mmCIF file of C-alpha atoms in Angstrom:
data_model
loop_
_atom_site.group_PDB
_atom_site.id
_atom_site.type_symbol
_atom_site.label_atom_id
_atom_site.label_comp_id
_atom_site.label_asym_id
_atom_site.label_seq_id
_atom_site.Cartn_x
_atom_site.Cartn_y
_atom_site.Cartn_z
ATOM 1 C CA UNK A 15 41.840 49.621 16.560
ATOM 2 C CA UNK A 16 41.361 49.808 20.348
ATOM 3 C CA UNK A 17 37.648 49.678 21.275
ATOM 4 C CA UNK A 18 34.616 48.105 22.881
ATOM 5 C CA UNK A 19 34.439 47.964 26.650
ATOM 6 C CA UNK A 20 32.585 45.307 28.572
ATOM 7 C CA UNK A 21 32.247 42.309 26.244
ATOM 8 C CA UNK A 22 34.914 40.105 27.845
ATOM 9 C CA UNK A 23 32.353 37.809 29.465
ATOM 10 C CA UNK A 24 31.032 36.920 26.025
ATOM 11 C CA UNK A 25 34.249 35.061 25.252
ATOM 12 C CA UNK A 26 32.866 32.089 27.213
ATOM 13 C CA UNK A 27 31.359 29.598 24.790
ATOM 14 C CA UNK A 28 27.712 29.263 25.721
ATOM 15 C CA UNK A 29 27.535 26.026 23.765
ATOM 16 C CA UNK A 30 29.972 24.198 26.016
ATOM 17 C CA UNK A 31 28.290 21.421 28.009
ATOM 18 C CA UNK A 32 28.627 21.631 31.789
ATOM 19 C CA UNK A 33 30.502 18.319 31.971
ATOM 20 C CA UNK A 34 33.000 19.132 29.219
ATOM 21 C CA UNK A 35 36.655 19.362 30.162
ATOM 22 C CA UNK A 36 37.916 22.910 30.334
ATOM 23 C CA UNK A 37 40.062 23.873 27.363
ATOM 24 C CA UNK A 38 43.709 24.701 27.947
ATOM 25 C CA UNK A 39 44.755 28.333 27.985
ATOM 26 C CA UNK A 40 46.202 28.099 24.476
ATOM 27 C CA UNK A 41 42.898 27.088 22.828
ATOM 28 C CA UNK A 42 42.356 29.854 20.231
ATOM 29 C CA UNK A 43 38.844 30.985 21.178
ATOM 30 C CA UNK A 44 37.856 33.950 19.026
ATOM 31 C CA UNK A 45 35.007 36.412 19.260
ATOM 32 C CA UNK A 46 33.983 37.331 15.748
ATOM 33 C CA UNK A 47 31.205 38.634 13.560
ATOM 34 C CA UNK A 48 30.480 38.720 9.869
ATOM 35 C CA UNK A 49 29.593 42.045 8.272
ATOM 36 C CA UNK A 50 27.889 42.122 4.877
ATOM 37 C CA UNK A 51 27.310 44.926 2.441
ATOM 38 C CA UNK A 52 27.240 46.076 -1.177
ATOM 39 C CA UNK A 53 30.170 47.653 -3.008
ATOM 40 C CA UNK A 54 30.084 49.927 -6.028
ATOM 41 C CA UNK A 55 33.367 49.589 -7.896
ATOM 42 C CA UNK A 56 34.368 52.119 -10.550
ATOM 43 C CA UNK A 57 35.890 51.262 -13.908
ATOM 44 C CA UNK A 58 39.328 51.990 -12.383
ATOM 45 C CA UNK A 59 38.789 49.380 -9.662
ATOM 46 C CA UNK A 60 38.349 51.915 -6.852
ATOM 47 C CA UNK A 61 35.426 51.950 -4.419
ATOM 48 C CA UNK A 62 32.819 54.572 -5.269
ATOM 49 C CA UNK A 63 30.168 53.590 -2.688
ATOM 50 C CA UNK A 64 29.659 51.223 0.237
ATOM 51 C CA UNK A 65 26.358 50.218 1.839
ATOM 52 C CA UNK A 66 26.710 48.154 5.031
ATOM 53 C CA UNK A 67 23.823 45.813 5.864
ATOM 54 C CA UNK A 68 22.281 46.143 9.346
ATOM 55 C CA UNK A 69 24.620 49.013 10.129
ATOM 56 C CA UNK A 70 22.429 50.180 13.011
ATOM 57 C CA UNK A 71 23.105 46.823 14.755
ATOM 58 C CA UNK A 72 26.907 47.169 14.599
ATOM 59 C CA UNK A 73 29.103 48.710 17.297
ATOM 60 C CA UNK A 74 30.195 52.073 15.932
ATOM 61 C CA UNK A 75 33.856 51.062 16.156
ATOM 62 C CA UNK A 76 33.180 48.023 13.939
ATOM 63 C CA UNK A 77 31.271 50.063 11.362
ATOM 64 C CA UNK A 78 34.084 52.643 11.357
ATOM 65 C CA UNK A 79 36.735 49.949 10.925
ATOM 66 C CA UNK A 80 34.890 48.447 7.960
ATOM 67 C CA UNK A 81 34.278 51.819 6.281
ATOM 68 C CA UNK A 82 37.880 53.008 6.796
ATOM 69 C CA UNK A 83 39.315 49.752 5.460
ATOM 70 C CA UNK A 84 37.014 49.288 2.472
ATOM 71 C CA UNK A 85 37.368 52.843 1.153
ATOM 72 C CA UNK A 86 41.060 52.169 0.430
ATOM 73 C CA UNK A 87 40.550 48.912 -1.437
ATOM 74 C CA UNK A 88 41.275 48.618 -5.146
ATOM 75 C CA UNK A 89 40.112 45.769 -7.388
ATOM 76 C CA UNK A 90 41.284 44.433 -10.690
ATOM 77 C CA UNK A 91 39.281 46.220 -13.408
ATOM 78 C CA UNK A 92 36.100 44.511 -14.592
ATOM 79 C CA UNK A 93 36.686 44.198 -18.331
ATOM 80 C CA UNK A 94 33.814 43.709 -20.765
ATOM 81 C CA UNK A 95 34.285 43.730 -24.543
ATOM 82 C CA UNK A 96 37.851 44.913 -24.072
ATOM 83 C CA UNK A 97 37.039 47.905 -21.861
ATOM 84 C CA UNK A 98 36.862 48.336 -18.056
ATOM 85 C CA UNK A 99 33.344 48.969 -16.717
ATOM 86 C CA UNK A 100 31.902 49.660 -13.242
ATOM 87 C CA UNK A 101 30.340 46.824 -11.268
ATOM 88 C CA UNK A 102 28.429 46.168 -8.051
ATOM 89 C CA UNK A 103 29.366 43.304 -5.752
ATOM 90 C CA UNK A 104 28.287 41.755 -2.482
ATOM 91 C CA UNK A 105 30.888 41.761 0.291
ATOM 92 C CA UNK A 106 31.295 39.712 3.467
ATOM 93 C CA UNK A 107 34.089 40.467 5.937
ATOM 94 C CA UNK A 108 35.004 38.938 9.287
ATOM 95 C CA UNK A 109 35.891 41.170 12.222
ATOM 96 C CA UNK A 110 37.425 39.682 15.376
ATOM 97 C CA UNK A 111 37.781 41.225 18.846
ATOM 98 C CA UNK A 112 40.756 40.449 21.058
ATOM 99 C CA UNK A 113 41.368 41.615 24.646
ATOM 100 C CA UNK A 114 43.363 44.825 24.939
ATOM 101 C CA UNK A 115 44.448 47.081 27.781
ATOM 102 C CA UNK A 116 42.179 48.747 30.349
ATOM 103 C CA UNK A 117 39.124 46.556 29.759
ATOM 104 C CA UNK A 118 39.067 47.316 26.045
ATOM 105 C CA UNK A 119 39.103 45.104 22.967
ATOM 106 C CA UNK A 120 41.110 45.443 19.783
ATOM 107 C CA UNK A 121 39.142 44.771 16.614
ATOM 108 C CA UNK A 122 40.651 43.643 13.313
ATOM 109 C CA UNK A 123 39.275 42.849 9.881
ATOM 110 C CA UNK A 124 40.865 39.478 9.064
ATOM 111 C CA UNK A 125 39.158 38.122 5.924
ATOM 112 C CA UNK A 126 36.877 39.053 3.035
ATOM 113 C CA UNK A 127 34.745 37.385 0.377
ATOM 114 C CA UNK A 128 33.260 38.992 -2.722
ATOM 115 C CA UNK A 129 30.226 37.479 -4.400
ATOM 116 C CA UNK A 130 30.068 37.304 -8.168
ATOM 117 C CA UNK A 131 26.679 35.574 -8.259
ATOM 118 C CA UNK A 132 25.348 35.689 -11.837
ATOM 119 C CA UNK A 133 22.135 37.609 -12.564
ATOM 120 C CA UNK A 134 19.384 36.904 -15.039
ATOM 121 C CA UNK A 135 18.091 39.401 -17.618
ATOM 122 C CA UNK A 136 15.941 41.160 -15.000
ATOM 123 C CA UNK A 137 18.854 41.527 -12.577
ATOM 124 C CA UNK A 138 17.730 38.789 -10.168
ATOM 125 C CA UNK A 139 20.363 36.477 -8.712
ATOM 126 C CA UNK A 140 20.457 33.005 -10.259
ATOM 127 C CA UNK A 141 20.044 30.467 -7.449
ATOM 128 C CA UNK A 142 21.608 27.035 -7.433
ATOM 129 C CA UNK A 143 19.169 24.127 -7.684
ATOM 130 C CA UNK A 144 21.446 21.877 -5.646
ATOM 131 C CA UNK A 145 20.049 18.789 -3.923
ATOM 132 C CA UNK A 146 21.820 18.627 -0.537
ATOM 133 C CA UNK A 147 19.975 16.572 2.115
ATOM 134 C CA UNK A 148 21.552 17.322 5.525
ATOM 135 C CA UNK A 149 23.812 14.812 7.279
ATOM 136 C CA UNK A 150 22.906 12.941 10.437
ATOM 137 C CA UNK A 151 24.158 14.460 13.689
ATOM 138 C CA UNK A 152 26.797 12.012 15.017
ATOM 139 C CA UNK A 153 25.256 10.507 18.176
ATOM 140 C CA UNK A 154 28.536 10.452 20.077
ATOM 141 C CA UNK A 155 29.069 14.169 19.360
ATOM 142 C CA UNK A 156 25.476 15.069 20.251
ATOM 143 C CA UNK A 157 25.735 13.274 23.612
ATOM 144 C CA UNK A 158 28.672 15.409 24.746
ATOM 145 C CA UNK A 159 27.206 18.672 23.407
ATOM 146 C CA UNK A 160 29.570 19.005 20.461
ATOM 147 C CA UNK A 161 28.675 21.739 17.971
ATOM 148 C CA UNK A 162 30.396 23.298 14.992
ATOM 149 C CA UNK A 163 30.485 24.007 11.264
ATOM 150 C CA UNK A 164 32.233 21.947 8.615
ATOM 151 C CA UNK A 165 33.368 23.855 5.522
ATOM 152 C CA UNK A 166 33.323 21.366 2.654
ATOM 153 C CA UNK A 167 35.007 21.602 -0.734
ATOM 154 C CA UNK A 168 33.239 19.469 -3.341
ATOM 155 C CA UNK A 169 34.525 18.449 -6.759
ATOM 156 C CA UNK A 170 31.481 18.262 -9.036
ATOM 157 C CA UNK A 171 31.489 16.872 -12.580
ATOM 158 C CA UNK A 172 29.477 18.229 -15.488
ATOM 159 C CA UNK A 173 26.633 15.826 -14.651
ATOM 160 C CA UNK A 174 26.301 17.455 -11.234
ATOM 161 C CA UNK A 175 27.701 14.484 -9.314
ATOM 162 C CA UNK A 176 30.122 14.889 -6.400
ATOM 163 C CA UNK A 177 33.233 12.970 -7.455
ATOM 164 C CA UNK A 178 35.480 14.062 -4.591
ATOM 165 C CA UNK A 179 34.930 15.794 -1.262
ATOM 166 C CA UNK A 180 37.155 17.378 1.358
ATOM 167 C CA UNK A 181 36.734 19.053 4.757
ATOM 168 C CA UNK A 182 38.653 22.292 4.263
ATOM 169 C CA UNK A 183 38.044 23.615 7.783
ATOM 170 C CA UNK A 184 35.996 22.736 10.887
ATOM 171 C CA UNK A 185 35.186 25.485 13.404
ATOM 172 C CA UNK A 186 33.776 24.492 16.798
ATOM 173 C CA UNK A 187 31.283 26.165 19.119
ATOM 174 C CA UNK A 188 31.916 23.758 21.991
ATOM 175 C CA UNK A 189 34.980 23.253 24.144
ATOM 176 C CA UNK A 190 37.014 20.393 25.561
ATOM 177 C CA UNK A 191 40.560 19.158 25.696
ATOM 178 C CA UNK A 192 42.634 19.301 22.533
ATOM 179 C CA UNK A 193 42.029 15.564 21.986
ATOM 180 C CA UNK A 194 38.262 15.906 22.508
ATOM 181 C CA UNK A 195 38.005 18.813 20.092
ATOM 182 C CA UNK A 196 40.089 16.996 17.477
ATOM 183 C CA UNK A 197 37.780 13.973 17.748
ATOM 184 C CA UNK A 198 34.696 16.208 17.426
ATOM 185 C CA UNK A 199 36.142 17.828 14.303
ATOM 186 C CA UNK A 200 36.853 14.451 12.717
ATOM 187 C CA UNK A 201 33.389 13.059 13.509
ATOM 188 C CA UNK A 202 31.549 16.139 12.228
ATOM 189 C CA UNK A 203 33.758 16.126 9.144
ATOM 190 C CA UNK A 204 33.067 12.444 8.432
ATOM 191 C CA UNK A 205 29.285 12.899 8.807
ATOM 192 C CA UNK A 206 29.380 15.821 6.365
ATOM 193 C CA UNK A 207 31.546 14.014 3.829
ATOM 194 C CA UNK A 208 29.352 10.907 3.950
ATOM 195 C CA UNK A 209 26.260 13.016 3.201
ATOM 196 C CA UNK A 210 27.970 15.013 0.444
ATOM 197 C CA UNK A 211 28.665 11.897 -1.629
ATOM 198 C CA UNK A 212 24.927 11.751 -2.413
ATOM 199 C CA UNK A 213 24.461 15.432 -3.251
ATOM 200 C CA UNK A 214 23.749 16.749 -6.738
ATOM 201 C CA UNK A 215 24.497 20.132 -8.312
ATOM 202 C CA UNK A 216 22.729 20.507 -11.676
ATOM 203 C CA UNK A 217 24.688 22.439 -14.274
ATOM 204 C CA UNK A 218 23.268 25.931 -14.744
ATOM 205 C CA UNK A 219 23.476 27.902 -17.985
ATOM 206 C CA UNK A 220 26.169 30.049 -16.361
ATOM 207 C CA UNK A 221 28.176 26.994 -15.316
ATOM 208 C CA UNK A 222 27.851 25.497 -18.797
ATOM 209 C CA UNK A 223 29.777 28.457 -20.186
ATOM 210 C CA UNK A 224 32.788 27.465 -18.080
ATOM 211 C CA UNK A 225 34.854 25.065 -20.161
ATOM 212 C CA UNK A 226 36.146 22.790 -17.419
ATOM 213 C CA UNK A 227 35.623 19.096 -16.657
ATOM 214 C CA UNK A 228 34.582 19.875 -13.087
ATOM 215 C CA UNK A 229 33.577 22.684 -10.733
ATOM 216 C CA UNK A 230 34.512 23.132 -7.080
ATOM 217 C CA UNK A 231 31.780 24.218 -4.681
ATOM 218 C CA UNK A 232 32.234 25.267 -1.075
ATOM 219 C CA UNK A 233 29.346 24.284 1.214
ATOM 220 C CA UNK A 234 29.186 25.026 4.980
ATOM 221 C CA UNK A 235 27.416 22.362 7.076
ATOM 222 C CA UNK A 236 26.390 23.387 10.608
ATOM 223 C CA UNK A 237 25.702 21.109 13.564
ATOM 224 C CA UNK A 238 23.827 22.924 16.328
ATOM 225 C CA UNK A 239 22.019 21.489 19.355
ATOM 226 C CA UNK A 240 20.632 24.893 20.282
ATOM 227 C CA UNK A 241 18.981 25.879 17.004
ATOM 228 C CA UNK A 242 18.023 29.241 18.525
ATOM 229 C CA UNK A 243 21.688 30.184 18.774
ATOM 230 C CA UNK A 244 22.157 33.479 16.898
ATOM 231 C CA UNK A 245 24.050 33.658 13.638
ATOM 232 C CA UNK A 246 27.257 35.711 13.646
ATOM 233 C CA UNK A 247 25.929 38.167 11.060
ATOM 234 C CA UNK A 248 26.248 41.643 12.619
ATOM 235 C CA UNK A 249 26.614 40.221 16.135
ATOM 236 C CA UNK A 250 29.428 38.766 18.192
ATOM 237 C CA UNK A 251 29.739 35.007 18.442
ATOM 238 C CA UNK A 252 32.439 32.908 20.091
ATOM 239 C CA UNK A 253 34.016 30.020 18.194
ATOM 240 C CA UNK A 254 37.209 27.964 18.032
ATOM 241 C CA UNK A 255 38.665 28.168 14.515
ATOM 242 C CA UNK A 256 40.081 24.969 13.116
ATOM 243 C CA UNK A 257 43.110 24.707 10.854
ATOM 244 C CA UNK A 258 42.507 25.412 7.193
ATOM 245 C CA UNK A 259 43.595 22.542 4.939
ATOM 246 C CA UNK A 260 44.603 22.875 1.300
ATOM 247 C CA UNK A 261 42.093 21.428 -1.188
ATOM 248 C CA UNK A 262 43.873 18.449 -2.764
ATOM 249 C CA UNK A 263 42.804 19.188 -6.348
ATOM 250 C CA UNK A 264 43.427 22.249 -8.478
ATOM 251 C CA UNK A 265 41.008 25.197 -8.103
ATOM 252 C CA UNK A 266 40.975 28.762 -9.346
ATOM 253 C CA UNK A 267 42.724 31.120 -6.918
ATOM 254 C CA UNK A 268 40.535 33.183 -4.602
ATOM 255 C CA UNK A 269 40.743 36.926 -4.038
ATOM 256 C CA UNK A 270 43.152 38.115 -1.343
ATOM 257 C CA UNK A 271 41.959 37.551 2.212
ATOM 258 C CA UNK A 272 39.381 34.831 1.480
ATOM 259 C CA UNK A 273 38.427 32.354 4.224
ATOM 260 C CA UNK A 274 35.764 29.616 3.904
ATOM 261 C CA UNK A 275 34.199 30.535 7.253
ATOM 262 C CA UNK A 276 32.819 33.697 5.653
ATOM 263 C CA UNK A 277 30.272 31.637 3.728
ATOM 264 C CA UNK A 278 26.623 31.422 4.782
ATOM 265 C CA UNK A 279 25.193 28.196 6.179
ATOM 266 C CA UNK A 280 23.329 26.288 3.485
ATOM 267 C CA UNK A 281 24.956 28.124 0.586
ATOM 268 C CA UNK A 282 26.857 26.529 -2.301
ATOM 269 C CA UNK A 283 29.578 28.886 -3.518
ATOM 270 C CA UNK A 284 31.657 28.366 -6.656
ATOM 271 C CA UNK A 285 35.347 28.361 -5.713
ATOM 272 C CA UNK A 286 37.423 30.900 -7.615
ATOM 273 C CA UNK A 287 34.279 32.343 -9.219
ATOM 274 C CA UNK A 288 35.384 34.142 -12.418
ATOM 275 C CA UNK A 289 32.480 36.597 -12.019
ATOM 276 C CA UNK A 290 33.672 37.766 -8.592
ATOM 277 C CA UNK A 291 35.791 40.918 -8.212
ATOM 278 C CA UNK A 292 39.412 40.346 -7.231
ATOM 279 C CA UNK A 293 41.140 42.523 -4.650
ATOM 280 C CA UNK A 294 44.531 43.816 -5.767
ATOM 281 C CA UNK A 295 45.462 45.762 -2.616
ATOM 282 C CA UNK A 296 46.233 44.270 0.812
ATOM 283 C CA UNK A 297 43.165 43.329 2.860
ATOM 284 C CA UNK A 298 43.876 45.520 5.871
ATOM 285 C CA UNK A 299 45.415 48.671 4.453
#
C-alpha cells in the first residue's frame, strides 16, 4: 500500500549517540509500529468482528491496511467437547513503512501474534506470578549510548526454574558500524541471559494441565537510556532488527507470521500456547 507523506526524517534513530560511527547504507533500519486489537472469531474460523485499540491515534492508511488484511483471515476452528465454537482473541500485528516514490511510504503488515491467555471463572486474565529481577545495564554499552531489546526464550521446568536460556533475537535502537552493533547485541544478550538464570516462573493451574516436562517462555528485556522514549504501540519507532535465531530445543509451533518482537516489554508469553488461535490463511492476503 502506497501512503504516508512526510515521515522520512523519522527514519533517523534518535537514540544514536553523537559520537557513534555512522551505519553503512545497508544497515536495515526499519520504521515500524505495533497495532493491537480484539478479534471475534466464528465457529467456522472466520472473523466476525475486529476492534482496533487506539484507532484514533493511527494513520488512516495503517488502520485501513489492518482492517483490510484481518477481515480475510481464517483460523483453525476452536473445538470444545468435539464441536467448533466461537472465540475472542487478542491480536498484535507489526506494520512497517518503507520509502516509496514521490515522497510517499509503502506500508506492509509483516507479522502477527494471537494471545490465548487463560481466563478465570469471572473472565479475568490469569497473570503470571513470575519473579524476574531486571539485568544490569552493561557499562560498556551504556557509555557508548547502546540501546535495544533482547527477546529471550527460556526453558522452564515444572518447579519454575530456568534450566536453559537463549537470545532468540536482539533489536537495536542505536547505530554504529556492523562490528559495533554486533558487539552491542552480544553484550545486551549476555546481560539478559545472566539475569534469566535466576528467574522463577511458578506453575499455574493452567500450566499444570499441560503434560510436559518443561515450558518455554518468551520474555523481552529492554535496555533504554532515555526511559521517556515512546513505545511503538500505535506510533512509529525506528529500530534495527537483528537476525532471528532458532531456539535450540523443541517447542510447539507458532501460528503463521509470528515474530518475537511483537511481544510487550516485561511480559512472559508461553511459546506455542495451545489456547491461542492458529491462523490457517497467509498473513498478508
